[in-house]
């Protein structure tokens, strides 16, 4: 394969400004990650310590193999919401006894590990990752049930709807855990504290359960509820203690002396699973990129209208910067080609402008070729959408854009999506956005994701309003429209920012551009737990 050259001038003033602004943004993100790591705050952490309990991140660190990575999913969930940053759950992919596992942990320092609208999304995303990639599922359970604060204010109808939604989400959680077991994907619960109501069904539906003496308590209804429902005065240990469940009810399989003993048992359970990946092993002998990944800091401007060549990204994330480009002279606004990342083969599609008919056609053909040879796909987004206009419609942009989306929709090899800059409208769909089921989706700090750009959205609203006024035969209020447009543009701008998107769990996390290569490698490694098989079955092409 040819080695990609670089034309990036790292001494250029624009590059230096981009780099300085990116480093500033990364400092802000790190501050938010540090806040998330504090959980419920110093008092809550001190209360845990006084009870001999470890913080959730220490529990996870203890169960992982020494010096192995932990790929955390949606660590900034619930930013700018009524809930704690991180949402009170930690979800991610980590290695236990040389086995890649999905790990979910309730943070007992945050509302006693209760469920809320954000961590429910993270939990379901973790289950989805385990299912699609065929990875054992380990959950560190300590849950007080549902946390219904902060959604809908004091509106009683909203409160009722919250309860209905939580009821549905809880039921689906039980279904998903059971389905993993049916698919021969092991599920393991290590219960660290009180797990009530929906939290009780997490171990109830698991293949393996580890309880900690005088610490784990599992019951559908705690002593107060039992008293109200039946009149019985029950104590917690007799009702749902670790000893009772391991000696009498049979819910517990292993009884640990303390938290570290429980973590040791969890590692032993994973060790006996006889787990084998179904996908082929990567090439062990690979080279690092020829070009410095540090340069990725200065590549993207905060002003996303400033273009950059996606080949510069590719040159800094693929092995030895080798890249075999496919159809380089046809449809040049989309870069397609083959490379390897940490020894894993991958087909890459990267935007270098709007998607034209030719680039959409090229993408459809390239996706088919990768499916024929069982090669995963990596989508690198910087896309404002498919080109629009009379000439382009007559040239078949809708027809050929549909071919690309058809190919993306029916492709069965793993997809990994990185949103480096813009990702708007149908361009997001064509580049395997979250709605199209990529195995993993990540976003860079300056990236934006929306139906369309903020200025375009405000402009379209003005045009539609002007046309409506004309139809009704009334005068169009220019001043009111300008005010509306300014408000619409502001809110569209704020809600299109990557930080807002990642906080709403619309991707798997915001990443430092320098970490892109290792994040892709970890994601590919996770995907290779399952078979990597392409398809030749696609929907009907409009020729």
XYZ file of C-alpha atoms in Angstrom:
543
model
C 0.000 0.000 0.000
C 1.211 3.541 -0.671
C 2.199 5.732 2.279
C 0.063 8.858 2.637
C 2.009 12.079 2.339
C 1.135 15.165 4.370
C 0.709 18.769 3.333
C -0.089 19.987 6.816
C 2.031 22.986 7.857
C 2.241 22.782 11.633
C 3.961 26.211 11.752
C 1.031 27.937 10.054
C -0.782 30.535 12.200
C -4.191 28.950 11.557
C -2.879 25.531 12.651
C -1.415 26.996 15.822
C -4.669 28.796 16.636
C -6.687 25.613 16.033
C -4.338 23.685 18.300
C -4.506 26.249 21.097
C -8.316 26.317 20.958
C -8.505 22.518 20.862
C -6.243 22.212 23.913
C -8.425 24.741 25.737
C -11.529 22.700 24.862
C -9.831 19.505 26.037
C -9.005 21.164 29.366
C -12.684 22.038 29.783
C -13.717 18.481 28.952
C -11.169 17.075 31.398
C -12.623 19.314 34.116
C -16.061 17.816 33.411
C -14.632 14.276 33.466
C -12.984 15.050 36.806
C -16.333 16.295 38.117
C -18.031 13.108 36.926
C -15.376 11.025 38.713
C -16.281 12.746 42.010
C -19.700 11.099 41.897
C -22.067 12.463 44.505
C -19.388 14.720 46.012
C -16.982 14.638 48.993
C -19.647 14.024 51.654
C -21.163 11.089 49.774
C -17.720 9.619 49.107
C -16.777 9.991 52.785
C -20.001 8.235 53.782
C -19.102 5.305 51.504
C -15.610 5.086 52.962
C -16.994 5.080 56.507
C -18.988 1.975 55.580
C -15.940 0.214 54.162
C -17.113 0.649 50.569
C -15.001 1.576 47.538
C -16.059 4.188 44.970
C -17.380 2.654 41.756
C -14.310 3.559 39.706
C -12.038 1.853 42.236
C -14.223 -1.251 42.067
C -13.914 -1.328 38.279
C -10.166 -0.655 38.371
C -9.740 -3.565 40.800
C -11.582 -6.067 38.595
C -9.672 -5.165 35.403
C -6.421 -6.832 34.357
C -3.392 -4.828 35.442
C -2.453 -2.007 33.028
C -5.347 -2.870 30.683
C -7.474 -0.082 29.152
C -11.046 0.795 30.038
C -13.105 2.294 27.212
C -15.787 4.286 29.041
C -19.100 4.889 27.273
C -20.873 8.278 27.516
C -18.907 9.553 30.541
C -20.441 13.052 30.195
C -24.083 11.930 30.159
C -26.492 14.306 31.925
C -24.295 17.430 31.565
C -26.548 20.487 32.004
C -29.415 18.448 33.384
C -30.941 18.082 36.882
C -28.735 15.011 37.378
C -25.061 14.535 38.263
C -22.599 14.535 35.353
C -22.068 10.930 34.360
C -25.649 10.169 35.459
C -24.681 7.939 38.399
C -23.631 4.957 36.255
C -20.266 3.963 34.802
C -20.444 1.859 31.624
C -17.573 0.681 29.458
C -15.521 -2.065 27.879
C -12.661 -3.554 29.888
C -10.490 -6.661 30.064
C -10.975 -9.221 32.856
C -8.775 -12.344 32.805
C -7.892 -11.609 29.147
C -11.606 -11.461 28.251
C -13.130 -8.265 26.909
C -16.308 -7.573 28.872
C -18.971 -4.900 29.023
C -18.982 -3.555 32.578
C -21.798 -1.578 34.165
C -21.496 -0.083 37.636
C -24.052 1.774 39.756
C -22.386 4.653 41.605
C -23.719 4.362 45.184
C -22.525 7.909 45.958
C -25.086 9.322 43.493
C -28.631 8.957 44.826
C -27.799 5.431 46.071
C -27.243 4.198 42.518
C -30.805 5.019 41.437
C -32.004 4.819 37.840
C -32.748 8.018 35.905
C -33.485 8.999 32.314
C -29.803 9.325 31.400
C -28.239 6.301 33.047
C -31.105 4.151 31.774
C -29.924 5.061 28.262
C -26.348 4.204 29.204
C -27.424 0.892 30.680
C -29.388 -0.065 27.572
C -26.462 1.017 25.396
C -24.149 -1.233 27.416
C -26.497 -4.178 26.910
C -26.639 -3.401 23.182
C -22.835 -3.390 22.949
C -22.692 -6.745 24.752
C -25.330 -8.238 22.458
C -24.037 -6.953 19.105
C -20.390 -7.666 19.828
C -20.977 -10.898 21.794
C -19.213 -9.821 24.981
C -19.747 -11.090 28.548
C -21.762 -8.617 30.637
C -20.608 -7.810 34.176
C -22.720 -5.552 36.402
C -21.778 -4.077 39.753
C -25.208 -3.687 41.308
C -26.254 -1.292 44.053
C -29.544 0.397 43.261
C -32.271 2.187 45.178
C -34.674 1.891 42.248
C -35.923 4.839 40.194
C -34.948 8.495 40.620
C -37.820 10.524 39.200
C -36.520 13.999 40.042
C -36.155 16.904 37.712
C -38.141 15.804 34.674
C -41.273 17.800 33.932
C -41.301 20.032 37.032
C -44.392 19.817 39.165
C -46.718 18.748 36.355
C -48.619 15.696 37.664
C -49.221 14.402 34.124
C -45.463 14.544 33.484
C -44.833 12.668 36.738
C -47.248 9.922 35.661
C -45.539 9.705 32.261
C -42.150 9.418 33.973
C -43.391 6.442 35.969
C -44.794 4.808 32.816
C -41.515 5.345 30.954
C -39.454 4.009 33.855
C -41.722 0.962 34.109
C -41.170 0.238 30.397
C -37.393 0.773 30.621
C -37.102 -1.487 33.680
C -39.057 -4.239 31.970
C -36.844 -3.992 28.895
C -33.737 -4.226 31.083
C -34.890 -7.608 32.410
C -35.663 -8.783 28.879
C -32.249 -7.716 27.576
C -30.294 -9.473 30.344
C -32.276 -12.669 29.786
C -31.782 -12.428 26.023
C -28.002 -12.245 26.487
C -28.146 -15.515 28.396
C -30.265 -17.071 25.639
C -27.584 -15.982 23.141
C -24.955 -17.780 25.291
C -23.445 -14.467 26.349
C -22.623 -14.798 30.075
C -24.112 -12.313 32.541
C -22.505 -11.792 35.952
C -23.796 -9.691 38.866
C -21.650 -8.637 41.796
C -24.033 -7.083 44.334
C -22.303 -4.454 46.464
C -25.241 -3.140 48.479
C -29.007 -2.805 48.678
C -30.738 -3.602 45.391
C -34.442 -2.974 45.529
C -37.384 -3.378 43.145
C -36.029 -3.176 39.567
C -32.508 -3.400 40.966
C -33.370 -6.802 42.431
C -34.076 -8.228 39.002
C -30.564 -7.435 37.777
C -29.118 -10.351 39.777
C -32.417 -12.176 39.394
C -31.901 -12.399 35.638
C -28.132 -13.038 35.711
C -26.271 -16.307 35.102
C -23.864 -15.837 38.011
C -24.442 -13.927 41.272
C -21.844 -12.898 43.833
C -23.055 -11.480 47.166
C -21.024 -9.835 49.936
C -21.744 -10.869 53.502
C -23.464 -8.257 55.699
C -23.441 -5.837 52.742
C -25.512 -7.182 49.840
C -29.289 -6.988 50.229
C -31.722 -7.903 47.473
C -35.497 -7.706 47.766
C -38.441 -6.734 45.593
C -39.771 -4.641 48.453
C -37.804 -3.448 51.472
C -39.025 -3.704 55.086
C -41.176 -0.519 54.916
C -43.019 -1.754 51.816
C -43.446 -5.235 53.297
C -44.924 -3.660 56.428
C -47.369 -1.571 54.411
C -48.335 -4.429 52.076
C -48.591 -7.325 54.531
C -48.220 -5.965 58.045
C -45.092 -8.075 58.570
C -42.191 -6.631 60.558
C -39.179 -7.901 58.586
C -35.509 -7.138 59.159
C -33.256 -6.522 56.134
C -30.945 -9.509 56.665
C -33.767 -12.037 56.985
C -35.682 -10.452 54.117
C -32.873 -10.131 51.585
C -29.406 -10.417 53.113
C -26.426 -12.078 51.469
C -26.363 -15.033 53.857
C -30.078 -15.699 53.369
C -29.834 -15.595 49.566
C -26.792 -17.881 49.381
C -27.951 -20.352 52.053
C -31.765 -20.352 51.791
C -33.316 -18.719 48.690
C -30.577 -19.812 46.257
C -30.445 -16.455 44.479
C -26.755 -16.061 45.397
C -24.120 -18.402 43.955
C -21.029 -17.130 45.763
C -20.655 -15.479 49.182
C -17.736 -13.066 49.502
C -16.168 -11.833 52.751
C -15.773 -8.244 51.511
C -15.655 -6.184 48.328
C -12.168 -7.259 47.236
C -13.077 -10.899 47.844
C -16.147 -10.410 45.666
C -14.018 -8.845 42.944
C -11.635 -11.821 43.145
C -14.590 -14.174 42.709
C -15.820 -12.150 39.726
C -12.431 -12.570 38.035
C -12.534 -16.318 38.750
C -15.981 -16.624 37.169
C -14.786 -14.838 34.011
C -11.669 -17.035 33.941
C -13.733 -20.244 33.773
C -16.025 -19.056 30.942
C -13.728 -20.629 28.310
C -14.369 -17.516 26.208
C -13.063 -17.368 22.647
C -13.401 -14.646 20.052
C -15.158 -15.715 16.864
C -13.456 -13.161 14.618
C -9.952 -13.577 13.154
C -6.925 -12.290 15.043
C -5.281 -9.054 13.842
C -1.793 -8.974 12.400
C 0.505 -8.812 15.408
C 3.328 -7.061 13.556
C 2.151 -3.541 12.766
C 3.799 -0.123 12.623
C 2.683 3.126 14.187
C 1.626 5.928 11.796
C 4.456 7.733 9.994
C 2.860 11.070 10.869
C 2.421 12.383 14.413
C -1.119 12.009 15.902
C -0.348 15.153 17.930
C -0.934 17.081 14.685
C -4.639 16.196 14.865
C -5.008 18.910 17.520
C -4.539 21.674 14.951
C -6.404 20.165 12.042
C -9.988 21.216 12.810
C -11.055 24.829 13.316
C -13.813 25.920 15.683
C -15.240 27.527 12.555
C -16.331 24.319 10.860
C -16.636 26.107 7.532
C -12.826 25.915 7.303
C -12.083 22.824 5.194
C -9.416 20.197 5.838
C -8.297 17.101 3.967
C -9.563 13.917 5.641
C -6.464 12.141 4.338
C -4.521 14.089 6.981
C -6.626 12.343 9.644
C -6.226 8.952 7.983
C -2.450 9.390 7.773
C -2.303 9.756 11.568
C -4.568 6.891 12.619
C -3.713 3.953 10.328
C -0.798 1.531 10.574
C 2.384 2.886 8.955
C 0.186 5.578 7.303
C -0.464 3.030 4.533
C -3.689 3.692 2.623
C -4.879 2.097 -0.623
C -7.316 4.651 -2.008
C -10.270 3.426 -4.070
C -11.402 5.475 -7.119
C -9.313 8.525 -6.121
C -10.264 10.447 -9.284
C -14.010 9.751 -9.140
C -16.324 11.443 -6.663
C -13.399 13.214 -4.933
C -15.543 14.700 -2.160
C -15.550 11.263 -0.534
C -12.265 9.503 0.252
C -12.544 5.694 0.251
C -9.871 3.073 0.739
C -8.327 0.213 2.686
C -5.927 0.313 5.627
C -5.191 -1.369 8.974
C -5.494 -0.105 12.538
C -3.463 -2.053 15.141
C -3.346 -4.922 12.681
C -7.098 -4.990 12.012
C -8.173 -4.510 8.369
C -10.607 -1.668 7.829
C -12.343 0.093 4.950
C -12.454 3.869 5.421
C -14.947 6.447 4.125
C -14.072 10.082 4.883
C -15.735 13.309 3.774
C -13.889 15.973 1.814
C -16.957 18.052 1.016
C -20.652 17.597 0.291
C -21.836 14.275 -1.087
C -22.405 14.489 -4.850
C -23.953 11.793 -7.054
C -20.533 10.432 -7.984
C -19.268 10.256 -4.404
C -22.506 8.588 -3.251
C -22.193 5.992 -6.024
C -18.568 5.364 -5.091
C -19.548 4.878 -1.463
C -22.238 2.325 -2.344
C -19.784 0.299 -4.434
C -17.047 0.494 -1.796
C -19.396 -0.657 0.986
C -20.411 -3.637 -1.163
C -16.772 -4.549 -1.763
C -15.959 -4.425 1.968
C -18.935 -6.670 2.699
C -17.727 -9.176 0.102
C -14.358 -9.529 1.854
C -15.645 -9.228 5.471
C -13.817 -5.985 6.283
C -15.241 -3.567 8.917
C -16.023 0.019 7.908
C -14.768 3.238 9.504
C -16.760 6.414 8.761
C -14.998 9.754 9.325
C -17.575 12.573 9.314
C -17.163 16.123 8.118
C -20.358 16.425 6.142
C -22.901 19.189 5.577
C -25.147 16.801 3.651
C -25.979 15.713 0.115
C -25.712 18.444 -2.511
C -29.014 20.133 -3.403
C -30.291 22.102 -6.397
C -32.087 21.639 -9.718
C -29.054 20.486 -11.681
C -28.091 17.993 -9.012
C -31.618 16.577 -8.712
C -31.735 16.136 -12.479
C -28.334 14.491 -12.198
C -29.744 11.897 -9.803
C -28.557 12.984 -6.375
C -31.664 11.600 -4.636
C -31.397 8.315 -6.540
C -27.653 7.879 -5.980
C -27.763 9.160 -2.409
C -30.402 6.510 -1.768
C -28.038 3.856 -3.124
C -25.465 4.887 -0.545
C -27.989 4.813 2.298
C -29.250 1.447 1.017
C -25.705 0.080 1.162
C -25.112 1.473 4.668
C -28.441 0.116 5.921
C -27.908 -3.419 4.625
C -24.191 -3.733 5.336
C -23.497 -6.364 8.016
C -19.795 -5.814 8.739
C -19.099 -3.760 11.887
C -19.307 0.015 11.438
C -17.352 2.494 13.578
C -18.217 6.180 13.254
C -16.064 9.170 14.232
C -17.650 12.636 13.952
C -14.636 14.902 13.492
C -16.433 18.120 12.521
C -19.846 18.708 10.897
C -22.452 15.968 10.626
C -25.709 17.351 9.283
C -28.969 15.970 7.937
C -29.054 13.030 5.564
C -25.266 13.211 5.345
C -25.200 11.838 8.887
C -27.388 8.943 7.766
C -25.326 8.158 4.674
C -22.175 8.115 6.796
C -23.670 5.565 9.219
C -24.797 7.923 11.959
C -26.182 6.577 15.224
C -29.605 5.845 13.709
C -27.975 3.347 11.351
C -26.608 1.083 14.057
C -22.819 1.453 14.015
C -21.135 -0.700 16.637
C -19.528 2.418 18.159
C -19.857 6.183 17.597
C -17.489 8.852 18.919
C -17.262 12.612 18.565
C -14.432 15.196 18.570
C -14.689 18.352 20.742
C -15.470 20.911 17.995
C -17.936 18.652 16.173
C -21.568 19.544 15.587
C -24.486 17.282 14.771
C -27.948 18.455 13.697
C -30.712 18.214 11.102
C -29.055 21.177 9.368
C -26.683 24.025 10.183
C -28.030 26.710 12.590
C -27.927 29.520 10.010
C -29.630 27.342 7.408
C -32.318 26.348 9.903
C -33.080 29.975 10.797
C -33.086 30.933 7.122
C -35.459 28.127 6.128
C -37.856 29.154 8.909
C -37.869 32.736 7.578
C -38.510 31.620 4.004
C -41.387 29.371 5.084
C -42.868 32.142 7.253
C -42.654 34.648 4.416
C -44.403 32.251 2.022
C -47.166 31.559 4.579
C -47.782 35.310 5.047
C -48.055 35.760 1.289
C -50.582 32.918 0.995
C -52.730 34.468 3.728
C -52.447 37.924 2.169
C -50.954 39.548 5.266
C -47.881 41.697 5.704
C -44.764 39.833 6.791
C -43.352 41.183 10.067
C -39.651 41.568 9.298
C -38.711 42.738 12.792
C -40.453 39.854 14.557
C -38.979 37.412 12.045
C -35.449 38.684 12.655
C -35.944 38.197 16.392
C -37.332 34.690 15.904
C -34.496 33.816 13.540
C -31.860 35.003 16.035
C -33.414 32.924 18.836
C -33.769 29.870 16.582
C -30.178 30.166 15.400
C -28.895 30.516 18.963
C -30.725 27.441 20.242
C -29.908 25.420 17.136
C -26.253 26.374 17.596
C -26.221 25.370 21.278
C -28.018 22.084 20.731
C -25.904 21.136 17.726
C -22.665 21.257 19.739
C -20.905 17.972 20.293
C -20.878 18.393 24.068
C -24.673 18.680 24.154
C -25.035 15.665 21.859
C -22.705 13.480 23.894
C -24.394 14.519 27.150
C -27.694 13.211 25.753
C -26.100 9.813 25.004
C -26.380 10.266 21.235
C -22.872 8.808 20.860
C -20.473 6.709 22.916
C -18.298 9.553 24.077
C -16.287 12.659 23.240
C -12.656 11.768 22.604
C -9.341 13.591 22.380
C -8.393 13.558 18.650
C -4.974 12.141 19.629
C -6.733 9.083 21.093
C -8.666 8.321 17.896
C -6.367 5.518 16.761
C -6.442 3.615 20.068
C -10.218 4.138 20.449
C -10.771 2.679 16.967
C -8.477 -0.255 17.797
C -10.311 -1.001 21.055
C -13.647 -0.818 19.222
C -12.473 -3.160 16.466
C -11.118 -5.583 19.056
C -14.500 -5.566 20.805
C -16.321 -6.144 17.513
C -14.102 -9.143 16.733
C -15.568 -11.043 19.690
C -18.336 -11.795 17.223
C -18.153 -13.114 13.682
C -17.270 -10.473 11.101
C -19.344 -11.410 8.093
C -20.401 -9.199 5.233
C -23.527 -9.572 3.130
C -24.253 -9.672 -0.572
C -27.936 -9.064 0.095
C -28.918 -5.440 -0.507
C -32.202 -3.714 -1.194
C -33.366 -2.803 -4.686
C -31.034 -0.316 -6.414
C -32.617 2.362 -8.591
C -30.350 2.144 -11.618
